[in-house]
């Protein structure tokens, strides 16, 4: 993939629209530092016009002098753009709703009015020497002719990138790839950004489809937090790139990803979801006997992601009723016990019977194995004495 693919993380903008989320100044700074440490090249922040405090917060984030470039998410309004230009942000991400639903019930503007508002602002931002993107909010419910009419105008005005947000999570991967490819071919000198919501569970799949259709900017948030069901998660997108497009991740330090996910989870008072790629507590935990035997022989049997590449370790759970002789024997050997095959089989049967009362922790498993060995040894010694 020859394009320069950029992840745009919008945790500080989209992410703070997550129900109950609030980031203090200290937390915002730390999130930016962690994103920068991971290697995310672009970070989106709220519009500086939101409040004097927000404008100062944006200035403070820019002053961190990160490698990541800071861009502001701004309405197509003169005052909003001027407030953003009054800060040192690298660029401005303009947006305007283009679907019938948003034009009817949100801003009430016709397509001609959208163009009338957007074009002068794009030209002004470019004259100021800043990066500018124009995003057609709710692109996948927008009439195609309307959408392309707006894009034709903003591209002629000098916009550097156009955005295709799936604002309500309605799109399917093939649909995303088709529309992105159409825009890539129609506007060959302009970047394409995709922002996918997760209302119907396709955010990561749609973001990958956008990448494969030709998008060069992909929006994420840490843990996928955001409005309603959120958007594509950073760890989810990275997991796909790790397998299918590893060359994109050469600039990234993936070992910092678990720390970032855990920090944001703590900030918004949630646990990392059990099904979160890479950083979920059980992401590299193996339990069933068939699985554990294969993984202990060769981890690639059941792992397509190497936990060590993310600064993590795999875990083989032995204390369950689904455990197998191979896992039990392996753990016994780690504890320094040399057991014959028959002994391992007997130990496994005993351990599984005990686990029928409930799963056992690693400490409980170790205690059980050592106690079983001691009892087994004592029984053998007693038989020898009687003989």
mmCIF file of C-alpha atoms in Angstrom:
data_model
loop_
_atom_site.group_PDB
_atom_site.id
_atom_site.type_symbol
_atom_site.label_atom_id
_atom_site.label_comp_id
_atom_site.label_asym_id
_atom_site.label_seq_id
_atom_site.Cartn_x
_atom_site.Cartn_y
_atom_site.Cartn_z
ATOM 1 C CA UNK A 1 0.000 0.000 0.000
ATOM 2 C CA UNK A 2 1.838 3.066 -1.298
ATOM 3 C CA UNK A 3 -0.450 5.729 0.180
ATOM 4 C CA UNK A 4 0.542 7.529 3.369
ATOM 5 C CA UNK A 5 -2.160 6.170 5.663
ATOM 6 C CA UNK A 6 -2.941 8.271 8.722
ATOM 7 C CA UNK A 7 -4.976 7.440 11.774
ATOM 8 C CA UNK A 8 -6.858 10.453 13.094
ATOM 9 C CA UNK A 9 -7.673 9.899 16.742
ATOM 10 C CA UNK A 10 -10.653 11.909 17.953
ATOM 11 C CA UNK A 11 -10.867 10.714 21.564
ATOM 12 C CA UNK A 12 -10.695 14.301 22.832
ATOM 13 C CA UNK A 13 -13.562 15.366 20.541
ATOM 14 C CA UNK A 14 -15.789 12.422 19.575
ATOM 15 C CA UNK A 15 -14.699 10.491 22.661
ATOM 16 C CA UNK A 16 -15.899 13.138 25.095
ATOM 17 C CA UNK A 17 -19.365 12.770 23.523
ATOM 18 C CA UNK A 18 -19.451 9.317 25.142
ATOM 19 C CA UNK A 19 -22.143 9.183 27.816
ATOM 20 C CA UNK A 20 -20.765 10.459 31.121
ATOM 21 C CA UNK A 21 -17.290 11.252 29.749
ATOM 22 C CA UNK A 22 -15.334 14.239 31.025
ATOM 23 C CA UNK A 23 -11.614 14.845 30.597
ATOM 24 C CA UNK A 24 -9.815 17.211 32.925
ATOM 25 C CA UNK A 25 -6.968 19.343 31.608
ATOM 26 C CA UNK A 26 -4.448 16.925 33.080
ATOM 27 C CA UNK A 27 -6.213 13.957 31.504
ATOM 28 C CA UNK A 28 -6.383 15.641 28.088
ATOM 29 C CA UNK A 29 -2.648 16.301 28.214
ATOM 30 C CA UNK A 30 -1.859 12.733 29.207
ATOM 31 C CA UNK A 31 -4.104 11.290 26.485
ATOM 32 C CA UNK A 32 -2.320 13.408 23.875
ATOM 33 C CA UNK A 33 1.083 12.320 25.220
ATOM 34 C CA UNK A 34 0.069 8.660 25.126
ATOM 35 C CA UNK A 35 -1.397 8.922 21.630
ATOM 36 C CA UNK A 36 1.823 10.587 20.513
ATOM 37 C CA UNK A 37 3.872 7.843 22.188
ATOM 38 C CA UNK A 38 1.891 5.195 20.299
ATOM 39 C CA UNK A 39 2.615 7.089 17.088
ATOM 40 C CA UNK A 40 -0.805 8.417 16.084
ATOM 41 C CA UNK A 41 -0.031 11.191 13.559
ATOM 42 C CA UNK A 42 -3.184 13.338 13.861
ATOM 43 C CA UNK A 43 -5.293 14.212 16.902
ATOM 44 C CA UNK A 44 -8.660 15.940 16.575
ATOM 45 C CA UNK A 45 -9.835 18.373 19.263
ATOM 46 C CA UNK A 46 -13.131 20.226 19.833
ATOM 47 C CA UNK A 47 -13.935 23.531 18.217
ATOM 48 C CA UNK A 48 -12.198 26.369 20.093
ATOM 49 C CA UNK A 49 -15.360 28.477 19.894
ATOM 50 C CA UNK A 50 -17.142 26.102 22.288
ATOM 51 C CA UNK A 51 -15.969 28.195 25.259
ATOM 52 C CA UNK A 52 -13.033 30.330 26.384
ATOM 53 C CA UNK A 53 -11.869 27.344 28.433
ATOM 54 C CA UNK A 54 -11.926 25.101 25.357
ATOM 55 C CA UNK A 55 -9.963 27.638 23.329
ATOM 56 C CA UNK A 56 -7.311 27.794 26.025
ATOM 57 C CA UNK A 57 -7.299 24.012 26.301
ATOM 58 C CA UNK A 58 -6.614 23.743 22.566
ATOM 59 C CA UNK A 59 -3.758 26.238 22.881
ATOM 60 C CA UNK A 60 -2.288 24.234 25.759
ATOM 61 C CA UNK A 61 -2.473 20.978 23.787
ATOM 62 C CA UNK A 62 -0.697 22.569 20.832
ATOM 63 C CA UNK A 63 2.005 23.787 23.237
ATOM 64 C CA UNK A 64 2.885 20.188 24.127
ATOM 65 C CA UNK A 65 4.934 20.115 20.909
ATOM 66 C CA UNK A 66 4.011 16.558 20.014
ATOM 67 C CA UNK A 67 4.926 14.859 16.767
ATOM 68 C CA UNK A 68 1.187 14.382 16.243
ATOM 69 C CA UNK A 69 -0.544 17.264 14.511
ATOM 70 C CA UNK A 70 -3.535 18.868 16.226
ATOM 71 C CA UNK A 71 -6.616 19.596 14.111
ATOM 72 C CA UNK A 72 -9.849 21.254 15.257
ATOM 73 C CA UNK A 73 -13.354 20.016 14.425
ATOM 74 C CA UNK A 74 -15.233 23.151 13.345
ATOM 75 C CA UNK A 75 -18.638 24.098 11.928
ATOM 76 C CA UNK A 76 -18.824 25.957 8.634
ATOM 77 C CA UNK A 77 -19.312 29.326 10.289
ATOM 78 C CA UNK A 78 -17.076 32.381 10.057
ATOM 79 C CA UNK A 79 -16.842 32.903 13.813
ATOM 80 C CA UNK A 80 -15.994 29.240 14.440
ATOM 81 C CA UNK A 81 -13.230 29.279 11.831
ATOM 82 C CA UNK A 82 -11.773 32.525 13.180
ATOM 83 C CA UNK A 83 -11.702 31.103 16.703
ATOM 84 C CA UNK A 84 -9.793 28.081 15.424
ATOM 85 C CA UNK A 85 -7.381 30.197 13.387
ATOM 86 C CA UNK A 86 -6.631 32.184 16.529
ATOM 87 C CA UNK A 87 -5.015 29.020 17.956
ATOM 88 C CA UNK A 88 -1.862 27.255 16.722
ATOM 89 C CA UNK A 89 -3.741 24.175 15.417
ATOM 90 C CA UNK A 90 -2.217 22.559 12.346
ATOM 91 C CA UNK A 91 -5.537 22.563 10.530
ATOM 92 C CA UNK A 92 -9.304 22.720 10.568
ATOM 93 C CA UNK A 93 -11.760 19.905 9.970
ATOM 94 C CA UNK A 94 -14.903 21.565 8.611
ATOM 95 C CA UNK A 95 -18.189 19.677 8.536
ATOM 96 C CA UNK A 96 -21.713 20.199 7.254
ATOM 97 C CA UNK A 97 -24.674 17.812 7.227
ATOM 98 C CA UNK A 98 -25.641 16.888 3.658
ATOM 99 C CA UNK A 99 -28.369 14.269 4.159
ATOM 100 C CA UNK A 100 -32.056 15.127 3.811
ATOM 101 C CA UNK A 101 -32.507 14.265 7.486
ATOM 102 C CA UNK A 102 -29.869 16.712 8.705
ATOM 103 C CA UNK A 103 -30.766 19.420 6.229
ATOM 104 C CA UNK A 104 -34.404 19.141 7.351
ATOM 105 C CA UNK A 105 -34.041 18.756 11.101
ATOM 106 C CA UNK A 106 -30.581 20.095 11.997
ATOM 107 C CA UNK A 107 -29.382 23.201 10.134
ATOM 108 C CA UNK A 108 -32.173 23.670 7.552
ATOM 109 C CA UNK A 109 -29.858 24.613 4.664
ATOM 110 C CA UNK A 110 -30.185 23.691 0.993
ATOM 111 C CA UNK A 111 -27.259 22.217 -0.940
ATOM 112 C CA UNK A 112 -26.643 25.592 -2.609
ATOM 113 C CA UNK A 113 -26.433 27.265 0.803
ATOM 114 C CA UNK A 114 -23.996 24.637 2.088
ATOM 115 C CA UNK A 115 -21.706 25.370 -0.841
ATOM 116 C CA UNK A 116 -22.147 29.126 -0.362
ATOM 117 C CA UNK A 117 -21.080 28.819 3.285
ATOM 118 C CA UNK A 118 -18.237 26.326 2.841
ATOM 119 C CA UNK A 119 -16.338 27.590 -0.194
ATOM 120 C CA UNK A 120 -15.244 31.019 1.150
ATOM 121 C CA UNK A 121 -14.163 29.463 4.448
ATOM 122 C CA UNK A 122 -12.045 26.839 2.710
ATOM 123 C CA UNK A 123 -10.353 29.518 0.625
ATOM 124 C CA UNK A 124 -9.732 31.642 3.708
ATOM 125 C CA UNK A 125 -8.216 28.762 5.677
ATOM 126 C CA UNK A 126 -5.942 27.896 2.763
ATOM 127 C CA UNK A 127 -4.875 31.531 2.456
ATOM 128 C CA UNK A 128 -3.904 31.380 6.130
ATOM 129 C CA UNK A 129 -1.619 28.473 5.306
ATOM 130 C CA UNK A 130 -3.521 25.869 7.308
ATOM 131 C CA UNK A 131 -4.603 22.370 6.461
ATOM 132 C CA UNK A 132 -8.353 22.055 5.754
ATOM 133 C CA UNK A 133 -10.712 19.121 5.367
ATOM 134 C CA UNK A 134 -14.410 19.280 4.501
ATOM 135 C CA UNK A 135 -16.605 16.468 5.786
ATOM 136 C CA UNK A 136 -20.127 15.762 4.532
ATOM 137 C CA UNK A 137 -21.859 14.746 7.741
ATOM 138 C CA UNK A 138 -24.192 11.753 7.310
ATOM 139 C CA UNK A 139 -22.660 11.023 3.911
ATOM 140 C CA UNK A 140 -24.152 7.533 3.637
ATOM 141 C CA UNK A 141 -27.727 8.808 3.905
ATOM 142 C CA UNK A 142 -27.024 11.664 1.508
ATOM 143 C CA UNK A 143 -28.241 11.698 -2.067
ATOM 144 C CA UNK A 144 -25.246 10.855 -4.270
ATOM 145 C CA UNK A 145 -25.827 13.760 -6.643
ATOM 146 C CA UNK A 146 -26.067 16.174 -3.701
ATOM 147 C CA UNK A 147 -22.937 14.702 -2.145
ATOM 148 C CA UNK A 148 -20.851 14.960 -5.290
ATOM 149 C CA UNK A 149 -22.173 18.438 -6.041
ATOM 150 C CA UNK A 150 -20.880 19.629 -2.681
ATOM 151 C CA UNK A 151 -17.581 17.778 -3.050
ATOM 152 C CA UNK A 152 -17.020 19.196 -6.554
ATOM 153 C CA UNK A 153 -17.367 22.704 -5.150
ATOM 154 C CA UNK A 154 -15.120 22.251 -2.106
ATOM 155 C CA UNK A 155 -12.441 20.498 -4.143
ATOM 156 C CA UNK A 156 -12.458 23.384 -6.626
ATOM 157 C CA UNK A 157 -12.097 25.730 -3.636
ATOM 158 C CA UNK A 158 -8.855 24.023 -2.644
ATOM 159 C CA UNK A 159 -9.813 21.634 0.146
ATOM 160 C CA UNK A 160 -7.008 19.162 0.888
ATOM 161 C CA UNK A 161 -9.186 16.288 2.049
ATOM 162 C CA UNK A 162 -12.858 15.347 1.946
ATOM 163 C CA UNK A 163 -14.555 13.352 4.670
ATOM 164 C CA UNK A 164 -17.106 10.552 4.377
ATOM 165 C CA UNK A 165 -18.602 10.015 7.817
ATOM 166 C CA UNK A 166 -21.065 7.204 8.444
ATOM 167 C CA UNK A 167 -22.667 9.373 11.102
ATOM 168 C CA UNK A 168 -25.419 6.976 12.167
ATOM 169 C CA UNK A 169 -23.628 3.688 11.495
ATOM 170 C CA UNK A 170 -25.971 2.664 8.692
ATOM 171 C CA UNK A 171 -23.431 1.659 6.041
ATOM 172 C CA UNK A 172 -22.162 -1.807 5.154
ATOM 173 C CA UNK A 173 -18.527 -2.540 4.239
ATOM 174 C CA UNK A 174 -19.137 -3.042 0.503
ATOM 175 C CA UNK A 175 -21.135 0.173 0.365
ATOM 176 C CA UNK A 176 -18.321 2.050 2.106
ATOM 177 C CA UNK A 177 -15.681 0.675 -0.216
ATOM 178 C CA UNK A 178 -17.743 1.595 -3.303
ATOM 179 C CA UNK A 179 -18.351 5.197 -2.260
ATOM 180 C CA UNK A 180 -14.775 5.749 -1.127
ATOM 181 C CA UNK A 181 -13.457 4.293 -4.377
ATOM 182 C CA UNK A 182 -15.809 6.501 -6.391
ATOM 183 C CA UNK A 183 -14.527 9.594 -4.597
ATOM 184 C CA UNK A 184 -10.907 8.478 -4.864
ATOM 185 C CA UNK A 185 -11.250 8.143 -8.626
ATOM 186 C CA UNK A 186 -13.245 11.368 -9.024
ATOM 187 C CA UNK A 187 -10.839 13.452 -6.903
ATOM 188 C CA UNK A 188 -7.395 11.903 -7.465
ATOM 189 C CA UNK A 189 -5.440 14.764 -5.928
ATOM 190 C CA UNK A 190 -7.496 14.984 -2.744
ATOM 191 C CA UNK A 191 -7.272 12.870 0.407
ATOM 192 C CA UNK A 192 -10.242 10.851 1.688
ATOM 193 C CA UNK A 193 -11.128 10.541 5.367
ATOM 194 C CA UNK A 194 -13.575 8.022 6.826
ATOM 195 C CA UNK A 195 -15.373 8.250 10.176
ATOM 196 C CA UNK A 196 -17.521 5.224 11.016
ATOM 197 C CA UNK A 197 -20.039 4.928 13.835
ATOM 198 C CA UNK A 198 -20.863 1.588 15.411
ATOM 199 C CA UNK A 199 -24.663 1.683 15.743
ATOM 200 C CA UNK A 200 -25.007 -1.538 13.742
ATOM 201 C CA UNK A 201 -21.700 -3.097 14.749
ATOM 202 C CA UNK A 202 -19.736 -2.453 11.538
ATOM 203 C CA UNK A 203 -17.425 0.405 12.565
ATOM 204 C CA UNK A 204 -14.127 -1.472 12.342
ATOM 205 C CA UNK A 205 -15.161 -3.473 9.270
ATOM 206 C CA UNK A 206 -16.323 -0.303 7.545
ATOM 207 C CA UNK A 207 -13.105 1.521 8.398
ATOM 208 C CA UNK A 208 -11.041 -1.283 6.892
ATOM 209 C CA UNK A 209 -13.312 -1.228 3.820
ATOM 210 C CA UNK A 210 -12.661 2.515 3.507
ATOM 211 C CA UNK A 211 -8.928 1.865 3.669
ATOM 212 C CA UNK A 212 -9.215 -0.740 0.929
ATOM 213 C CA UNK A 213 -11.359 1.609 -1.152
ATOM 214 C CA UNK A 214 -8.652 4.265 -1.138
ATOM 215 C CA UNK A 215 -9.125 6.346 2.036
ATOM 216 C CA UNK A 216 -5.901 7.723 3.470
ATOM 217 C CA UNK A 217 -7.259 9.059 6.778
ATOM 218 C CA UNK A 218 -9.123 6.814 9.216
ATOM 219 C CA UNK A 219 -10.862 8.090 12.345
ATOM 220 C CA UNK A 220 -10.699 6.235 15.650
ATOM 221 C CA UNK A 221 -11.109 6.784 19.345
ATOM 222 C CA UNK A 222 -9.488 4.911 22.198
ATOM 223 C CA UNK A 223 -11.768 1.950 23.033
ATOM 224 C CA UNK A 224 -14.162 3.242 20.349
ATOM 225 C CA UNK A 225 -15.878 5.615 22.791
ATOM 226 C CA UNK A 226 -18.102 8.311 21.310
ATOM 227 C CA UNK A 227 -21.648 9.432 20.650
ATOM 228 C CA UNK A 228 -24.153 6.586 21.235
ATOM 229 C CA UNK A 229 -22.301 3.324 20.422
ATOM 230 C CA UNK A 230 -19.113 5.151 19.493
ATOM 231 C CA UNK A 231 -16.883 4.682 16.440
ATOM 232 C CA UNK A 232 -14.059 2.395 15.334
ATOM 233 C CA UNK A 233 -11.623 1.721 18.157
ATOM 234 C CA UNK A 234 -7.931 2.440 17.797
ATOM 235 C CA UNK A 235 -6.974 -1.021 19.041
ATOM 236 C CA UNK A 236 -9.504 -2.641 16.699
ATOM 237 C CA UNK A 237 -8.159 -0.857 13.639
ATOM 238 C CA UNK A 238 -4.567 -1.556 14.672
ATOM 239 C CA UNK A 239 -5.341 -5.265 15.062
ATOM 240 C CA UNK A 240 -6.585 -5.376 11.461
ATOM 241 C CA UNK A 241 -3.589 -3.430 10.162
ATOM 242 C CA UNK A 242 -1.225 -5.679 12.133
ATOM 243 C CA UNK A 243 -2.437 -8.711 10.183
ATOM 244 C CA UNK A 244 -3.289 -7.323 6.757
ATOM 245 C CA UNK A 245 -1.232 -4.111 6.381
ATOM 246 C CA UNK A 246 1.721 -4.342 8.798
ATOM 247 C CA UNK A 247 3.738 -1.808 6.795
ATOM 248 C CA UNK A 248 1.359 0.931 7.982
ATOM 249 C CA UNK A 249 2.313 0.284 11.600
ATOM 250 C CA UNK A 250 6.067 0.671 11.261
ATOM 251 C CA UNK A 251 5.905 4.159 12.781
ATOM 252 C CA UNK A 252 3.871 2.969 15.776
ATOM 253 C CA UNK A 253 5.023 1.778 19.208
ATOM 254 C CA UNK A 254 2.396 -0.883 19.842
ATOM 255 C CA UNK A 255 3.693 -1.646 23.335
ATOM 256 C CA UNK A 256 2.187 1.671 24.502
ATOM 257 C CA UNK A 257 -1.330 0.700 23.378
ATOM 258 C CA UNK A 258 -2.368 -1.227 26.541
ATOM 259 C CA UNK A 259 -1.364 1.705 28.756
ATOM 260 C CA UNK A 260 -3.355 4.118 26.567
ATOM 261 C CA UNK A 261 -6.485 1.953 26.592
ATOM 262 C CA UNK A 262 -6.322 1.432 30.341
ATOM 263 C CA UNK A 263 -5.776 5.132 31.005
ATOM 264 C CA UNK A 264 -8.796 6.208 28.973
ATOM 265 C CA UNK A 265 -10.911 3.434 30.500
ATOM 266 C CA UNK A 266 -10.023 4.772 33.942
ATOM 267 C CA UNK A 267 -10.811 8.344 32.850
ATOM 268 C CA UNK A 268 -14.339 7.427 31.754
ATOM 269 C CA UNK A 269 -14.865 4.957 34.621
ATOM 270 C CA UNK A 270 -15.347 1.800 32.595
ATOM 271 C CA UNK A 271 -13.540 -1.509 32.312
ATOM 272 C CA UNK A 272 -11.861 -2.318 29.020
ATOM 273 C CA UNK A 273 -14.613 -4.281 27.226
ATOM 274 C CA UNK A 274 -14.152 -8.059 27.251
ATOM 275 C CA UNK A 275 -14.199 -8.163 23.445
ATOM 276 C CA UNK A 276 -11.824 -5.279 22.814
ATOM 277 C CA UNK A 277 -9.083 -6.383 20.396
ATOM 278 C CA UNK A 278 -5.577 -6.634 21.859
ATOM 279 C CA UNK A 279 -6.164 -5.040 25.269
ATOM 280 C CA UNK A 280 -9.167 -6.918 26.670
ATOM 281 C CA UNK A 281 -8.254 -8.810 29.862
ATOM 282 C CA UNK A 282 -8.777 -12.153 28.131
ATOM 283 C CA UNK A 283 -7.483 -11.238 24.668
ATOM 284 C CA UNK A 284 -4.564 -13.681 24.959
ATOM 285 C CA UNK A 285 -6.078 -16.165 27.402
ATOM 286 C CA UNK A 286 -6.574 -19.781 26.333
ATOM 287 C CA UNK A 287 -8.834 -22.162 28.207
ATOM 288 C CA UNK A 288 -10.194 -25.187 26.340
ATOM 289 C CA UNK A 289 -7.994 -28.282 26.379
ATOM 290 C CA UNK A 290 -7.683 -28.542 22.599
ATOM 291 C CA UNK A 291 -6.700 -24.880 22.396
ATOM 292 C CA UNK A 292 -4.192 -24.942 25.234
ATOM 293 C CA UNK A 293 -2.352 -27.997 23.891
ATOM 294 C CA UNK A 294 -1.949 -26.399 20.472
ATOM 295 C CA UNK A 295 -0.926 -23.000 21.886
ATOM 296 C CA UNK A 296 1.668 -24.549 24.173
ATOM 297 C CA UNK A 297 3.105 -26.380 21.162
ATOM 298 C CA UNK A 298 2.951 -23.323 18.882
ATOM 299 C CA UNK A 299 1.076 -20.115 19.814
ATOM 300 C CA UNK A 300 0.288 -19.370 16.162
ATOM 301 C CA UNK A 301 -2.106 -22.316 16.193
ATOM 302 C CA UNK A 302 -4.721 -20.108 17.891
ATOM 303 C CA UNK A 303 -3.156 -16.632 17.883
ATOM 304 C CA UNK A 304 -2.886 -14.309 14.891
ATOM 305 C CA UNK A 305 -1.611 -11.490 17.104
ATOM 306 C CA UNK A 306 1.620 -11.903 19.055
ATOM 307 C CA UNK A 307 1.046 -10.516 22.571
ATOM 308 C CA UNK A 308 4.735 -9.693 22.942
ATOM 309 C CA UNK A 309 4.455 -7.147 20.135
ATOM 310 C CA UNK A 310 2.016 -5.242 22.352
ATOM 311 C CA UNK A 311 4.003 -5.631 25.554
ATOM 312 C CA UNK A 312 1.626 -8.323 26.791
ATOM 313 C CA UNK A 313 1.861 -12.010 27.714
ATOM 314 C CA UNK A 314 -0.404 -14.940 26.932
ATOM 315 C CA UNK A 315 -2.174 -16.827 29.677
ATOM 316 C CA UNK A 316 -3.145 -20.494 29.715
ATOM 317 C CA UNK A 317 -5.951 -21.120 32.209
ATOM 318 C CA UNK A 318 -5.691 -24.549 33.754
ATOM 319 C CA UNK A 319 -8.275 -24.378 36.527
ATOM 320 C CA UNK A 320 -11.435 -25.101 34.549
ATOM 321 C CA UNK A 321 -13.558 -28.141 33.828
ATOM 322 C CA UNK A 322 -12.530 -27.800 30.182
ATOM 323 C CA UNK A 323 -8.811 -28.136 30.839
ATOM 324 C CA UNK A 324 -6.748 -30.875 29.278
ATOM 325 C CA UNK A 325 -3.911 -33.202 30.244
ATOM 326 C CA UNK A 326 -1.371 -31.278 28.204
ATOM 327 C CA UNK A 327 -2.023 -27.987 30.011
ATOM 328 C CA UNK A 328 -2.092 -29.654 33.421
ATOM 329 C CA UNK A 329 1.127 -31.560 32.731
ATOM 330 C CA UNK A 330 2.771 -28.377 31.451
ATOM 331 C CA UNK A 331 1.858 -26.483 34.594
ATOM 332 C CA UNK A 332 3.023 -29.325 36.800
ATOM 333 C CA UNK A 333 6.377 -29.279 35.007
ATOM 334 C CA UNK A 334 6.622 -25.505 35.555
ATOM 335 C CA UNK A 335 6.158 -26.213 39.265
ATOM 336 C CA UNK A 336 9.107 -28.616 39.140
ATOM 337 C CA UNK A 337 7.146 -31.868 39.145
ATOM 338 C CA UNK A 338 8.116 -34.746 36.879
ATOM 339 C CA UNK A 339 4.974 -36.795 36.389
ATOM 340 C CA UNK A 340 4.413 -39.898 34.309
ATOM 341 C CA UNK A 341 1.613 -39.912 31.740
ATOM 342 C CA UNK A 342 -0.677 -41.927 33.999
ATOM 343 C CA UNK A 343 -0.103 -39.517 36.865
ATOM 344 C CA UNK A 344 -0.895 -36.516 34.668
ATOM 345 C CA UNK A 345 -4.115 -38.187 33.554
ATOM 346 C CA UNK A 346 -5.089 -38.890 37.158
ATOM 347 C CA UNK A 347 -4.202 -35.325 38.241
ATOM 348 C CA UNK A 348 -6.215 -33.892 35.366
ATOM 349 C CA UNK A 349 -9.279 -35.928 36.293
ATOM 350 C CA UNK A 350 -9.014 -34.777 39.911
ATOM 351 C CA UNK A 351 -8.495 -31.132 38.967
ATOM 352 C CA UNK A 352 -11.425 -31.113 36.536
ATOM 353 C CA UNK A 353 -13.663 -32.659 39.183
ATOM 354 C CA UNK A 354 -12.672 -29.911 41.608
ATOM 355 C CA UNK A 355 -13.255 -27.242 38.935
ATOM 356 C CA UNK A 356 -16.842 -28.437 38.538
ATOM 357 C CA UNK A 357 -17.481 -26.424 41.714
ATOM 358 C CA UNK A 358 -16.178 -23.261 40.048
ATOM 359 C CA UNK A 359 -13.188 -21.971 38.101
ATOM 360 C CA UNK A 360 -9.904 -21.880 39.997
ATOM 361 C CA UNK A 361 -7.333 -19.099 40.078
ATOM 362 C CA UNK A 362 -3.720 -19.807 39.140
ATOM 363 C CA UNK A 363 -2.737 -19.854 42.828
ATOM 364 C CA UNK A 364 -5.541 -22.291 43.594
ATOM 365 C CA UNK A 365 -4.451 -24.509 40.705
ATOM 366 C CA UNK A 366 -0.850 -24.532 41.922
ATOM 367 C CA UNK A 367 -1.922 -25.318 45.488
ATOM 368 C CA UNK A 368 -4.137 -28.134 44.220
ATOM 369 C CA UNK A 369 -1.395 -29.656 42.054
ATOM 370 C CA UNK A 370 1.193 -29.560 44.832
ATOM 371 C CA UNK A 371 -1.257 -30.971 47.383
ATOM 372 C CA UNK A 372 -2.244 -33.737 44.972
ATOM 373 C CA UNK A 373 1.413 -34.605 44.365
ATOM 374 C CA UNK A 374 2.148 -34.673 48.078
ATOM 375 C CA UNK A 375 -0.843 -36.901 48.771
ATOM 376 C CA UNK A 376 0.026 -39.128 45.819
ATOM 377 C CA UNK A 377 3.652 -39.433 46.979
ATOM 378 C CA UNK A 378 2.583 -40.184 50.560
ATOM 379 C CA UNK A 379 0.236 -42.897 49.311
ATOM 380 C CA UNK A 380 3.000 -44.514 47.278
ATOM 381 C CA UNK A 381 5.393 -44.407 50.228
ATOM 382 C CA UNK A 382 2.722 -45.998 52.453
ATOM 383 C CA UNK A 383 2.203 -48.809 49.946
ATOM 384 C CA UNK A 384 5.953 -49.428 49.796
ATOM 385 C CA UNK A 385 6.185 -49.517 53.659
ATOM 386 C CA UNK A 386 3.313 -52.002 53.911
ATOM 387 C CA UNK A 387 4.867 -54.175 51.212
#
